[in-house]
Amino acid sequence: MTETVIDWERETRTGVAEAMLCEGKSAAQIAAILGDCGGRRLFLTRLGPEVRSSLPATIQDALDYDELSRTAVFGPAIAAARAGAGIVCAGTSDLQVAREAARTMAFHGYAAPIIADVGVAGLWRLMRRLDEVRGFSVLIAVAGMEGALFSVLAGLVEAPIIAVPRAVGYGVGADGHAALTTALATCTPGVVTVNIDNGFGAACAAIKILRASQRTPLADDAD
Amino acid sequence: MTETVIDWERETRTGVAEAMLCEGKSAAQIAAILGDCGGRRLFLTRLGPEVRSSLPATIQDALDYDELSRTAVFGPAIAAARAGAGIVCAGTSDLQVAREAARTMAFHGYAAPIIADVGVAGLWRLMRRLDEVRGFSVLIAVAGMEGALFSVLAGLVEAPIIAVPRAVGYGVGADGHAALTTALATCTPGVVTVNIDNGFGAACAAIKILRASQRTPLADDAD
Amino acid sequence: MTETVIDWERETRTGVAEAMLCEGKSAAQIAAILGDCGGRRLFLTRLGPEVRSSLPATIQDALDYDELSRTAVFGPAIAAARAGAGIVCAGTSDLQVAREAARTMAFHGYAAPIIADVGVAGLWRLMRRLDEVRGFSVLIAVAGMEGALFSVLAGLVEAPIIAVPRAVGYGVGADGHAALTTALATCTPGVVTVNIDNGFGAACAAIKILRASQRTPLADDAD
Amino acid sequence: MTETVIDWERETRTGVAEAMLCEGKSAAQIAAILGDCGGRRLFLTRLGPEVRSSLPATIQDALDYDELSRTAVFGPAIAAARAGAGIVCAGTSDLQVAREAARTMAFHGYAAPIIADVGVAGLWRLMRRLDEVRGFSVLIAVAGMEGALFSVLAGLVEAPIIAVPRAVGYGVGADGHAALTTALATCTPGVVTVNIDNGFGAACAAIKILRASQRTPLADDAD
Amino acid sequence: MTETVIDWERETRTGVAEAMLCEGKSAAQIAAILGDCGGRRLFLTRLGPEVRSSLPATIQDALDYDELSRTAVFGPAIAAARAGAGIVCAGTSDLQVAREAARTMAFHGYAAPIIADVGVAGLWRLMRRLDEVRGFSVLIAVAGMEGALFSVLAGLVEAPIIAVPRAVGYGVGADGHAALTTALATCTPGVVTVNIDNGFGAACAAIKILRASQRTPLADDAD
Amino acid sequence: MTETVIDWERETRTGVAEAMLCEGKSAAQIAAILGDCGGRRLFLTRLGPEVRSSLPATIQDALDYDELSRTAVFGPAIAAARAGAGIVCAGTSDLQVAREAARTMAFHGYAAPIIADVGVAGLWRLMRRLDEVRGFSVLIAVAGMEGALFSVLAGLVEAPIIAVPRAVGYGVGADGHAALTTALATCTPGVVTVNIDNGFGAACAAIKILRASQRTPLADDAD
Amino acid sequence: MTETVIDWERETRTGVAEAMLCEGKSAAQIAAILGDCGGRRLFLTRLGPEVRSSLPATIQDALDYDELSRTAVFGPAIAAARAGAGIVCAGTSDLQVAREAARTMAFHGYAAPIIADVGVAGLWRLMRRLDEVRGFSVLIAVAGMEGALFSVLAGLVEAPIIAVPRAVGYGVGADGHAALTTALATCTPGVVTVNIDNGFGAACAAIKILRASQRTPLADDAD
Amino acid sequence: MTETVIDWERETRTGVAEAMLCEGKSAAQIAAILGDCGGRRLFLTRLGPEVRSSLPATIQDALDYDELSRTAVFGPAIAAARAGAGIVCAGTSDLQVAREAARTMAFHGYAAPIIADVGVAGLWRLMRRLDEVRGFSVLIAVAGMEGALFSVLAGLVEAPIIAVPRAVGYGVGADGHAALTTALATCTPGVVTVNIDNGFGAACAAIKILRASQRTPLADDAD
């Protein structure tokens, strides 16, 4: 038994399910919450390997764990049958957050491919994959350091861009604020942002956007 | 003649047209740019009343100007025939930015109604309009001070929330950072944010989202 | 013997007793101070488990230690016979600070129940416990991330709200400043705040408020 | 008619009435809101003299305006019959915020005397009035620059201290953050704080505290 | 006579002449300093039009003043006979700082053309002028808002990039820190930066670089 | 041999000897520098116990090490024969920095007693030692959290106060900025400050002040 | 009559007289305070020319006003008979704060000459006046922008350096924080600092230091 | 195989080769990237000793590793035959970043000598090596704490100064921002800066500058 009250109705109400942020919770608290799930599926974020290995073995077995993204799925997997967001990364160290986003989408049944290492220092890397990138109706862009990718990308595509600034770099870039302010002060309209390193939140917003498209009454004069 | 190079192809490329940010430009610069438009429509943001009244009379006449939002449309209006975002405001002083968003959407042909004064200090104001709010497939939420509306709203609706933090308040809330950090650190997934007071950018993102819904291949198993 | 000078008269002078902040003190310093207490009771905050286990065994035995809140009572317990503040928590990781507040109140003889996990992402969790929450004459609210609970709660109850922002979250929310600025810039009057993670200080203020009610001359025309 | 929705039920629900923050509203908006009041009383804060003199004459006549505090009462005054908070000021330039607090209390029927110019640079000024200060069950302390008064005062009295940091001073003290961090990081427990220059909020919290004392069940063993 | 001591030897010692920063000086102080010049040339920065028009008429006549850049040359002009830096601007409101840089170079005898309005929101604007941009051995890049131009440009050219972040924009971009952190945290090596809006300093650094090339012993195996 | 160049002439030139800041240097670098001293005395600051125990045994033996202050004297001790500054501490965790200051003074031949635990939460602790404190011609005050001691002390004594803000506390007080801004924005003139935790620098300034008194020509009309 | 309580005993208690900070006070408040002086002398700081010219004529006549430093002496002047601090300035725009310091010292009877325009960009300007600078037993150094003068000066002289960072410059230097952090993080021991632009406070500290030298028991073995 | 896309064309396009930032990458990721190099040379920065020792032995053997600077060269060394930048250091703890810069230059074939420990606290240390310093056509200056060296150096030499602020010191200097703001707000024109601790970036900029000198058309009237 636990004092935690999972908001099981959230998926019905908002389109995305409540997830458990494991950072700041003990293994005992996590185990208690999972023990109260009663057969329902739950997504876990920021589950460090050391906390995970302190969980009871039966619970560890019940988790589909991914160490790079520190995420886990409790309960059965479902097919990622719907077309999800495209996830664009500036560099190799952005992959862990990109994967958090991709796994969040998969938990909700969306396939979200990652287009890696297309940072603007070598613009040709983005340009040669532009057709692929333009195929998505929503894009999540993950970038640290100065985050210039957000602005460049938004000027090239029709899809809305959900920026995920990364706490990658050093000096003024170390904590992710340089990339965050780029996403906010961008000269290219059509960029929105979530918190630093919040791949989970970006995926939730992308899911809401994709779901919106199925609820939108078709406009008469849309091009 | 002007050195400014309007990116006329932007609407085709990205779905939203380039606009002119008038803040930081002189009346002479603005007039020169408009003189180069050659019959094309252009949207103007942050056009202060004093700068506007310094423009040549013929240009003033050609502008559909709105003082509250400091926006203007150069060129013919088009019908706002498509269903746009719902724009939710916490308080009266958020209206000017809400209107900037609404006018941006109208310029692109979208109708975007404003639901005013539903701040969380009196929660019943939001609750009694919840059905109306739930009717939109995208929501823009405008709030200053601490911006708690973003989190509460996102927990109640299916639509993605585009937060616009407002530089309204005093002390730690005066510059909009308290509302901005609420949008970023929100406990409710599904909130994305744009820069402080950036109603224009929020509308551009909403338009991209609405357009995405018309390009999205219908998923086979969507609920 | 120690150079530390405990302010034993503080409880008489101000209504709350001096406590020992253990963070930044060595086990030797803590032991020396406790050795000088001469039979008087003392409350200890931020006593980490590793420092505690470095204390002499006789002192460890004399401490009523609570690991979650890292607090200890030195000397005999007293009955929590008076009605204290209600302590409202947004999430599971707020419990450790909530418990610091509850144990501070208990040390002074006040019972302070914790209402856990009523964060605003699922507003129904707060609403279903509203009657209970409205029964307290003072409320301590503990919340991290963006701290929207402070504003929502204050709009629903008569009691003054003492906010305790929590250093819980990541990115712009990691150090507690997002929750702190929410408490300060709140649109709902009647919220006051203490320092980030300062459950002890919130409880001291609540005790002063509760004591004030016993000293207040009854107003003639109070409703 | 106005889009503003005054939360008339707030006083019943929370003990303090909604007030109108005039900063950021035009004279036209303020007049419209007052025109919708229908005989009910309303308190106005941050009403600058220039905006006030732009209001219609009939409305100006209906306002009890105080220029120092930039507050106004719309509707009939009521007697300040109940004992309110004591308001302690560090210096002369703190008077305008102290007055905002006092006028807020008076609007709600509480008398709140101001004890001026007792800053700690000359400690004797506070000491000679200590008996008077100790007579209040709640204290509001207003101080700019470094705000050391908050800590000193809290160590000398039984009443809870509501700190109001002031944006008074220059350099690192100019925007009120030095005084605010003093209130938050104080070494003396029992201090709570509101936003910089928020005399209104401090008074609302004080009223909630005073009302609590009339609702509190008397504890059996109170000293 | 004035207490100011112009460092006339600076040009010989460091390659760039001392200039007078007029901001923070009164018209009287400026006139006194110019009166002491004794026929020597002096460059003036940040000379606002109102201060300039308060100068004695004889001094106004002796100044070659440019209002857009707020710079003036005191004394005879010299031919801009040497090839200077290329100055690349993101937008129209960057022109005033670009001009400060160009006029600083002209004062020292260097011609520095401005390539305007090549911001990355419409990447084609930069691409169509890339050959021209690649012709310079040193580039000064002026950009406000998020400053993504710095990173993109540095990835495309051989020349070193001297970034000049601009205090242009609003919200988190208003004071130039978003563009500054982009220049510092850039993912593209070869960018260096000067202070926000410091077109003068960027030009001085460019002059030093250009002069270095005339002093550098030719390397034996340079490609 | 080392690339480090000790500024041995500094004591003659400025009155205080160069010291070695050990933080950021390896044991090997420290040993090399000490090996180059050639019989001269050197003071070491911020020498952590683990680095110290990595030094060669002969060097460890040659050091008079104090673990609390992390300082060491290399070379012979000299008598602390001159009257130095009084060092006043707010709390127990300020002792380590107070000791750094006292040991710096002792290295230069000055005796500097520590008056501990006189924080303003219990003002009587300072008051009962006021005569003692007033006996010093220079005072160093060490305080963390909000640092209110600086302002109170300066209002009570003739001596100049050198404030040393301490990185002690949590939340907004954790990094010492709250205490630092108190020292800077103090309402009591006569306070000067050094960097956070810089007991060494405070002692150096105190030594310069004490030396100044021996160089000052006696004023004719001094009171 | 006024509520302000001048701390007339401060000079006896601390060696420096209370002064009136006029910023944030109305002309009426200033006049009332001066009217209560009863023949005693008072020093006024930050008295802007427009407030001054709103004072009653009799009071204006009674003031010895200096517009550059915005200071005034109320009451008779006294001879500046004692040797005061040397005041060293980096540039012309530092003169106003240097003069505030010099006038504060003069009010207390100390002569404090200003050594102007010796900034480190042209080091020879400082070097040629080094003998003069070395003649003072206390130095006040006033510098804006990056404040490098503080570190260089302290490495060259025996006197303690009281740094006054100036809010002079633009970009990251505009508000004086760059110069302030230089004073705090200086690599040269013996620098202490006061708040940005606080020439008054620097002079008060210098006076306390100079007075200390007359109270210091002569050490037996001073060099 | 790895998803990382090395930008091998960067050296041709921009004059400096892409390098691998190892911080934030796992040993497995680094090994995979090196395995994809196909005989090409690669420079590695921020390769901590613990990550390095987790690399496969064959890769460790193929690396020329330098622990002080945490850099490695993968592939054959080339002769440092060209004259590179002079690297000037304020203190001993700046050597690790100076070495990162020197090794970056060496990788590209430039010899870059280090002039160590010439901080401004003892100005003679810089002065006695001034002729040597003046011999370079480009200078990299590395300094932590307050970074005053940048301003002093730039006033004495003809070469452009690339400042590298160091995260060395404590309190306000600990994170390198004090040195960074000195580089930006410097009173001496001709200083440009890179990010805190970015020795690699400074070297890349220096290489671009040196290469520019070989591409610059000789000006007709250069002195």
Coordinates of N, CA and C in Angstrom, one line a residue, chain E residues 101-169:
Chain E
A101 N 30.5 48.9 -36.6 CA 31.7 48.2 -36.9 C 32.3 48.7 -38.2
A102 N 31.5 48.9 -39.2 CA 32.0 49.4 -40.5 C 32.7 50.7 -40.4
R103 N 32.0 51.6 -39.6 CA 32.6 53.0 -39.4 C 33.9 52.9 -38.6
T104 N 34.0 52.0 -37.7 CA 35.3 51.8 -36.9 C 36.4 51.4 -37.9
M105 N 36.0 50.5 -38.8 CA 37.1 50.0 -39.7 C 37.5 51.1 -40.7
A106 N 36.5 51.9 -41.1 CA 36.8 53.0 -42.0 C 37.7 54.0 -41.4
F107 N 37.4 54.3 -40.1 CA 38.3 55.2 -39.4 C 39.8 54.8 -39.4
H108 N 40.0 53.5 -39.4 CA 41.3 52.9 -39.4 C 41.8 52.6 -40.8
G109 N 41.0 53.0 -41.9 CA 41.5 52.8 -43.2 C 41.1 51.5 -43.9
Y110 N 40.1 50.8 -43.3 CA 39.7 49.5 -43.9 C 38.2 49.6 -44.5
A111 N 38.0 49.1 -45.6 CA 36.7 49.0 -46.2 C 36.0 47.7 -45.7
A112 N 34.8 47.9 -45.2 CA 34.1 46.7 -44.6 C 32.6 46.7 -45.1
P113 N 32.4 45.9 -46.2 CA 31.0 45.9 -46.7 C 30.0 45.1 -45.8
I114 N 28.7 45.5 -45.8 CA 27.7 44.8 -45.0 C 26.9 43.9 -45.9
I115 N 26.7 42.7 -45.5 CA 25.8 41.7 -46.2 C 24.6 41.6 -45.3
A116 N 23.5 42.2 -45.7 CA 22.4 42.4 -44.7 C 21.3 41.3 -44.9
D117 N 20.6 41.0 -43.8 CA 19.4 40.2 -43.8 C 19.6 38.8 -44.4
V118 N 20.5 38.1 -43.8 CA 20.7 36.7 -44.2 C 20.5 35.7 -43.0
G119 N 19.5 36.1 -42.2 CA 19.1 35.2 -41.0 C 18.7 33.8 -41.4
V120 N 18.9 32.8 -40.5 CA 18.7 31.4 -40.9 C 17.2 31.0 -41.0
A121 N 16.3 31.8 -40.6 CA 14.9 31.4 -40.8 C 14.6 31.1 -42.2
G122 N 15.2 31.8 -43.1 CA 15.1 31.5 -44.6 C 16.6 31.3 -45.1
L123 N 17.0 30.0 -45.0 CA 18.4 29.7 -45.2 C 18.9 30.1 -46.6
W124 N 18.0 30.1 -47.5 CA 18.4 30.4 -48.9 C 19.0 31.8 -49.0
R125 N 18.6 32.7 -48.1 CA 19.1 34.1 -48.2 C 20.6 34.1 -47.9
L126 N 21.1 33.2 -47.0 CA 22.5 33.1 -46.8 C 23.2 32.3 -47.9
M127 N 22.5 31.3 -48.4 CA 23.2 30.4 -49.3 C 23.4 31.1 -50.7
R128 N 22.5 32.0 -51.1 CA 22.7 32.6 -52.4 C 23.9 33.7 -52.3
R129 N 24.3 34.0 -51.1 CA 25.4 35.0 -51.0 C 26.7 34.4 -50.4
L130 N 26.7 33.0 -50.4 CA 27.8 32.3 -49.8 C 29.1 32.6 -50.4
D131 N 29.2 32.7 -51.8 CA 30.4 32.9 -52.4 C 31.0 34.3 -52.0
E132 N 30.1 35.2 -52.0 CA 30.5 36.6 -51.6 C 31.1 36.5 -50.2
V133 N 30.4 35.9 -49.3 CA 30.8 35.8 -47.9 C 32.1 35.1 -47.7
R134 N 32.3 34.0 -48.5 CA 33.5 33.3 -48.4 C 34.8 34.0 -48.9
G135 N 34.5 35.2 -49.5 CA 35.7 36.0 -50.0 C 36.4 36.8 -49.0
F136 N 35.9 36.8 -47.8 CA 36.6 37.7 -46.8 C 37.5 36.8 -45.9
S137 N 38.6 37.4 -45.5 CA 39.5 36.6 -44.6 C 39.0 36.7 -43.1
V138 N 38.2 37.7 -42.8 CA 37.6 37.8 -41.5 C 36.2 38.2 -41.6
L139 N 35.3 37.6 -40.7 CA 33.9 37.9 -40.8 C 33.4 38.4 -39.4
I140 N 32.6 39.5 -39.5 CA 31.9 39.9 -38.3 C 30.5 39.5 -38.5
A141 N 29.9 38.8 -37.5 CA 28.5 38.4 -37.7 C 27.6 39.1 -36.6
V142 N 26.6 39.8 -37.0 CA 25.8 40.5 -36.1 C 24.4 39.9 -36.1
A143 N 23.9 39.4 -34.9 CA 22.6 38.8 -34.8 C 22.0 38.9 -33.4
G144 N 20.7 39.1 -33.3 CA 20.0 39.2 -32.1 C 19.2 38.0 -31.9
M145 N 18.1 38.1 -31.2 CA 17.2 37.0 -30.8 C 18.0 35.8 -30.4
E146 N 18.0 34.7 -31.1 CA 18.8 33.5 -30.6 C 20.1 33.4 -31.2
G147 N 20.5 34.2 -32.2 CA 21.8 34.2 -32.8 C 22.3 32.9 -33.5
A148 N 21.4 32.1 -34.0 CA 21.8 30.8 -34.6 C 22.7 31.1 -35.8
L149 N 22.6 32.3 -36.4 CA 23.5 32.6 -37.6 C 24.9 32.3 -37.3
F150 N 25.4 32.6 -36.1 CA 26.8 32.4 -35.7 C 27.3 30.9 -36.0
S151 N 26.5 30.0 -35.5 CA 26.9 28.6 -35.7 C 26.8 28.1 -37.1
V152 N 25.7 28.5 -37.8 CA 25.5 28.1 -39.2 C 26.7 28.6 -40.1
L153 N 26.9 29.9 -39.9 CA 27.9 30.6 -40.7 C 29.3 30.0 -40.5
A154 N 29.6 29.7 -39.3 CA 31.0 29.2 -39.0 C 31.2 27.8 -39.6
G155 N 30.1 27.1 -39.8 CA 30.3 25.8 -40.4 C 30.4 25.8 -41.9
L156 N 30.4 27.0 -42.5 CA 30.4 27.1 -44.0 C 31.6 27.8 -44.5
V157 N 32.4 28.4 -43.7 CA 33.4 29.3 -44.2 C 34.8 29.0 -43.5
E158 N 35.8 29.5 -44.2 CA 37.2 29.4 -43.6 C 37.5 30.5 -42.7
A159 N 36.9 31.6 -42.8 CA 37.3 32.8 -42.0 C 36.9 32.6 -40.6
P160 N 37.7 33.2 -39.7 CA 37.2 33.3 -38.3 C 36.0 34.2 -38.2
I161 N 35.1 33.8 -37.3 CA 33.8 34.6 -37.1 C 33.9 35.3 -35.8
I162 N 33.8 36.7 -35.8 CA 33.6 37.4 -34.6 C 32.1 37.7 -34.4
A163 N 31.5 37.1 -33.4 CA 30.1 37.3 -33.2 C 29.9 38.6 -32.4
V164 N 28.8 39.3 -32.8 CA 28.3 40.4 -32.0 C 26.9 40.2 -31.7
P165 N 26.6 39.7 -30.5 CA 25.2 39.4 -30.1 C 24.5 40.8 -30.0
R166 N 23.2 40.8 -30.3 CA 22.5 42.0 -30.3 C 21.4 41.9 -29.3
A167 N 21.2 43.1 -28.6 CA 20.0 43.2 -27.7 C 18.8 43.5 -28.4
V168 N 18.3 42.5 -29.3 CA 17.2 42.7 -30.1 C 16.2 41.5 -29.8
G169 N 15.0 41.8 -29.6 CA 14.0 40.7 -29.3 C 13.2 41.1 -28.1

